Amino acid sequence: MTNGIDSYTLTEMMQRIEELINQNPGPIEGFNVIYQFNITGDEEASYQLQLADGQVRVLEASEGANCTLILSLAHFRQFLIGKLGGTAAFMTGKLKIKGDIGKAIKLEGLLREYNLKEHL
C-alpha cells in the first residue's frame, strides 16, 4: 500500500506516474501526444507527459505540447486520483486548458484506467 498522494512531492508523483504507466502500456497503445502540466502554488513547476509508441516519458516542460493543463498542486492531486473531474474543474476555473481540449478529455479517461488512487 502507499503512503497517500499527499506524501509525494510533485517530482515523485510524476516519476511514479511514468513508472505505473510503463508497467502496463496497453491503455496508451496508439497514443502519440504530449501533455504538459503547469502546476501553480507551493511546488510550482511544469512537466510533460509524453506518450508515444506505447511508452511514456516524464520530462521537464519544453516546447511542443499538444495540450497544456494549468492547475494548482492540490487540484492536480485530486485530478490524478479521480476526486476532481476535468469538466467540473474546468467549469469552476480550477483547471485551465490550452491546446487540444479533446486530448484533455482523453487524458482523464486514461488516468481512470490506471486507477492511480490505488497506487499513489
PDB file of C-alpha atoms in Angstrom:
ATOM      1  CA  MET A   1       0.000   0.000   0.000  1.00  0.00           C
ATOM      2  CA  THR A   2       1.101   3.571  -0.468  1.00  0.00           C
ATOM      3  CA  ASN A   3       1.602   6.469   1.906  1.00  0.00           C
ATOM      4  CA  GLY A   4      -1.098   8.520   0.200  1.00  0.00           C
ATOM      5  CA  ILE A   5      -0.858  11.031  -2.579  1.00  0.00           C
ATOM      6  CA  ASP A   6      -0.258  13.958  -0.212  1.00  0.00           C
ATOM      7  CA  SER A   7       3.048  12.420   0.895  1.00  0.00           C
ATOM      8  CA  TYR A   8       4.513  12.657  -2.628  1.00  0.00           C
ATOM      9  CA  THR A   9       6.322  15.705  -3.915  1.00  0.00           C
ATOM     10  CA  LEU A  10       5.334  16.796  -7.401  1.00  0.00           C
ATOM     11  CA  THR A  11       8.526  15.283  -8.832  1.00  0.00           C
ATOM     12  CA  GLU A  12       7.887  11.974  -7.047  1.00  0.00           C
ATOM     13  CA  MET A  13       4.296  11.877  -8.346  1.00  0.00           C
ATOM     14  CA  MET A  14       5.437  12.415 -11.907  1.00  0.00           C
ATOM     15  CA  GLN A  15       8.096   9.694 -11.591  1.00  0.00           C
ATOM     16  CA  ARG A  16       5.540   7.299 -10.119  1.00  0.00           C
ATOM     17  CA  ILE A  17       3.063   8.020 -12.935  1.00  0.00           C
ATOM     18  CA  GLU A  18       5.771   7.260 -15.512  1.00  0.00           C
ATOM     19  CA  GLU A  19       6.620   4.008 -13.743  1.00  0.00           C
ATOM     20  CA  LEU A  20       2.998   2.860 -13.401  1.00  0.00           C
ATOM     21  CA  ILE A  21       2.055   3.574 -16.999  1.00  0.00           C
ATOM     22  CA  ASN A  22       5.183   1.920 -18.392  1.00  0.00           C
ATOM     23  CA  GLN A  23       4.415  -1.207 -16.344  1.00  0.00           C
ATOM     24  CA  ASN A  24       1.091  -1.533 -18.199  1.00  0.00           C
ATOM     25  CA  PRO A  25       1.344   0.218 -21.585  1.00  0.00           C
ATOM     26  CA  GLY A  26      -1.843  -1.328 -23.020  1.00  0.00           C
ATOM     27  CA  PRO A  27      -4.167   1.665 -22.483  1.00  0.00           C
ATOM     28  CA  ILE A  28      -1.732   4.072 -24.177  1.00  0.00           C
ATOM     29  CA  GLU A  29      -1.072   1.932 -27.268  1.00  0.00           C
ATOM     30  CA  GLY A  30      -1.617   4.080 -30.338  1.00  0.00           C
ATOM     31  CA  PHE A  31      -1.482   7.377 -28.427  1.00  0.00           C
ATOM     32  CA  ASN A  32       1.068   9.895 -29.638  1.00  0.00           C
ATOM     33  CA  VAL A  33       0.531  13.025 -27.610  1.00  0.00           C
ATOM     34  CA  ILE A  34       2.398  15.384 -25.305  1.00  0.00           C
ATOM     35  CA  TYR A  35       0.544  16.648 -22.248  1.00  0.00           C
ATOM     36  CA  GLN A  36       2.030  19.498 -20.285  1.00  0.00           C
ATOM     37  CA  PHE A  37       1.121  20.208 -16.673  1.00  0.00           C
ATOM     38  CA  ASN A  38       1.798  23.721 -15.414  1.00  0.00           C
ATOM     39  CA  ILE A  39       1.440  23.371 -11.661  1.00  0.00           C
ATOM     40  CA  THR A  40       0.903  26.501  -9.621  1.00  0.00           C
ATOM     41  CA  GLY A  41       1.243  27.146  -5.902  1.00  0.00           C
ATOM     42  CA  ASP A  42       3.692  25.739  -3.348  1.00  0.00           C
ATOM     43  CA  GLU A  43       5.580  23.403  -5.710  1.00  0.00           C
ATOM     44  CA  GLU A  44       5.290  25.415  -8.885  1.00  0.00           C
ATOM     45  CA  ALA A  45       6.741  23.530 -11.861  1.00  0.00           C
ATOM     46  CA  SER A  46       5.988  22.363 -15.366  1.00  0.00           C
ATOM     47  CA  TYR A  47       6.248  18.782 -16.591  1.00  0.00           C
ATOM     48  CA  GLN A  48       5.429  16.996 -19.786  1.00  0.00           C
ATOM     49  CA  LEU A  49       3.887  13.554 -20.052  1.00  0.00           C
ATOM     50  CA  GLN A  50       4.988  12.295 -23.457  1.00  0.00           C
ATOM     51  CA  LEU A  51       3.053   9.302 -24.784  1.00  0.00           C
ATOM     52  CA  ALA A  52       4.496   7.643 -27.888  1.00  0.00           C
ATOM     53  CA  ASP A  53       4.922   4.115 -29.200  1.00  0.00           C
ATOM     54  CA  GLY A  54       3.354   2.509 -26.120  1.00  0.00           C
ATOM     55  CA  GLN A  55       5.746   4.202 -23.720  1.00  0.00           C
ATOM     56  CA  VAL A  56       5.550   7.254 -21.510  1.00  0.00           C
ATOM     57  CA  ARG A  57       8.273   9.657 -20.507  1.00  0.00           C
ATOM     58  CA  VAL A  58       8.009  12.425 -17.954  1.00  0.00           C
ATOM     59  CA  LEU A  59      10.285  15.374 -18.600  1.00  0.00           C
ATOM     60  CA  GLU A  60      10.600  18.944 -17.503  1.00  0.00           C
ATOM     61  CA  ALA A  61       8.464  21.063 -19.794  1.00  0.00           C
ATOM     62  CA  SER A  62       9.734  22.218 -23.154  1.00  0.00           C
ATOM     63  CA  GLU A  63       8.156  23.134 -26.492  1.00  0.00           C
ATOM     64  CA  GLY A  64       5.673  21.050 -28.398  1.00  0.00           C
ATOM     65  CA  ALA A  65       2.822  20.145 -26.044  1.00  0.00           C
ATOM     66  CA  ASN A  66      -0.468  19.236 -27.728  1.00  0.00           C
ATOM     67  CA  CYS A  67      -2.441  20.058 -24.593  1.00  0.00           C
ATOM     68  CA  THR A  68      -1.441  22.094 -21.534  1.00  0.00           C
ATOM     69  CA  LEU A  69      -3.296  21.795 -18.252  1.00  0.00           C
ATOM     70  CA  ILE A  70      -2.813  24.557 -15.691  1.00  0.00           C
ATOM     71  CA  LEU A  71      -3.883  23.888 -12.117  1.00  0.00           C
ATOM     72  CA  SER A  72      -2.727  24.046  -8.516  1.00  0.00           C
ATOM     73  CA  LEU A  73      -0.838  21.191  -6.900  1.00  0.00           C
ATOM     74  CA  ALA A  74      -3.799  20.372  -4.648  1.00  0.00           C
ATOM     75  CA  HIS A  75      -6.173  20.217  -7.616  1.00  0.00           C
ATOM     76  CA  PHE A  76      -3.646  18.194  -9.639  1.00  0.00           C
ATOM     77  CA  ARG A  77      -3.506  15.591  -6.872  1.00  0.00           C
ATOM     78  CA  GLN A  78      -7.308  15.378  -6.777  1.00  0.00           C
ATOM     79  CA  PHE A  79      -7.470  15.154 -10.581  1.00  0.00           C
ATOM     80  CA  LEU A  80      -4.962  12.274 -10.675  1.00  0.00           C
ATOM     81  CA  ILE A  81      -6.911  10.125  -8.238  1.00  0.00           C
ATOM     82  CA  GLY A  82     -10.310  10.905  -9.741  1.00  0.00           C
ATOM     83  CA  LYS A  83     -11.672  13.098  -6.963  1.00  0.00           C
ATOM     84  CA  LEU A  84     -11.788  16.137  -9.248  1.00  0.00           C
ATOM     85  CA  GLY A  85     -13.379  15.658 -12.637  1.00  0.00           C
ATOM     86  CA  GLY A  86     -11.843  17.532 -15.528  1.00  0.00           C
ATOM     87  CA  THR A  87     -15.095  19.048 -16.755  1.00  0.00           C
ATOM     88  CA  ALA A  88     -16.101  20.268 -13.304  1.00  0.00           C
ATOM     89  CA  ALA A  89     -12.600  21.627 -12.665  1.00  0.00           C
ATOM     90  CA  PHE A  90     -12.626  23.462 -15.999  1.00  0.00           C
ATOM     91  CA  MET A  91     -16.115  24.909 -15.476  1.00  0.00           C
ATOM     92  CA  THR A  92     -15.236  26.172 -11.977  1.00  0.00           C
ATOM     93  CA  GLY A  93     -11.893  27.685 -13.008  1.00  0.00           C
ATOM     94  CA  LYS A  94      -9.765  25.166 -11.095  1.00  0.00           C
ATOM     95  CA  LEU A  95      -8.340  23.913 -14.393  1.00  0.00           C
ATOM     96  CA  LYS A  96      -7.300  25.912 -17.424  1.00  0.00           C
ATOM     97  CA  ILE A  97      -6.576  24.187 -20.731  1.00  0.00           C
ATOM     98  CA  LYS A  98      -4.508  25.422 -23.654  1.00  0.00           C
ATOM     99  CA  GLY A  99      -4.430  23.498 -26.891  1.00  0.00           C
ATOM    100  CA  ASP A 100      -6.478  20.448 -27.817  1.00  0.00           C
ATOM    101  CA  ILE A 101      -9.379  20.103 -25.347  1.00  0.00           C
ATOM    102  CA  GLY A 102     -10.276  16.728 -26.855  1.00  0.00           C
ATOM    103  CA  LYS A 103      -6.893  15.400 -25.734  1.00  0.00           C
ATOM    104  CA  ALA A 104      -7.567  16.699 -22.212  1.00  0.00           C
ATOM    105  CA  ILE A 105     -10.805  14.708 -22.137  1.00  0.00           C
ATOM    106  CA  LYS A 106      -8.937  11.589 -23.299  1.00  0.00           C
ATOM    107  CA  LEU A 107      -6.359  12.088 -20.542  1.00  0.00           C
ATOM    108  CA  GLU A 108      -8.985  11.850 -17.833  1.00  0.00           C
ATOM    109  CA  GLY A 109     -10.173   8.525 -19.264  1.00  0.00           C
ATOM    110  CA  LEU A 110      -6.620   7.206 -19.451  1.00  0.00           C
ATOM    111  CA  LEU A 111      -5.892   8.133 -15.855  1.00  0.00           C
ATOM    112  CA  ARG A 112      -9.063   6.354 -14.778  1.00  0.00           C
ATOM    113  CA  GLU A 113      -7.823   3.163 -16.463  1.00  0.00           C
ATOM    114  CA  TYR A 114      -4.649   3.256 -14.388  1.00  0.00           C
ATOM    115  CA  ASN A 115      -6.571   3.697 -11.133  1.00  0.00           C
ATOM    116  CA  LEU A 116      -3.899   5.966  -9.705  1.00  0.00           C
ATOM    117  CA  LYS A 117      -5.868   6.304  -6.473  1.00  0.00           C
ATOM    118  CA  GLU A 118      -4.710   2.777  -5.610  1.00  0.00           C
ATOM    119  CA  HIS A 119      -1.065   3.440  -6.497  1.00  0.00           C
ATOM    120  CA  LEU A 120      -0.319   6.932  -5.226  1.00  0.00           C
TER     121      LEU A 120
END
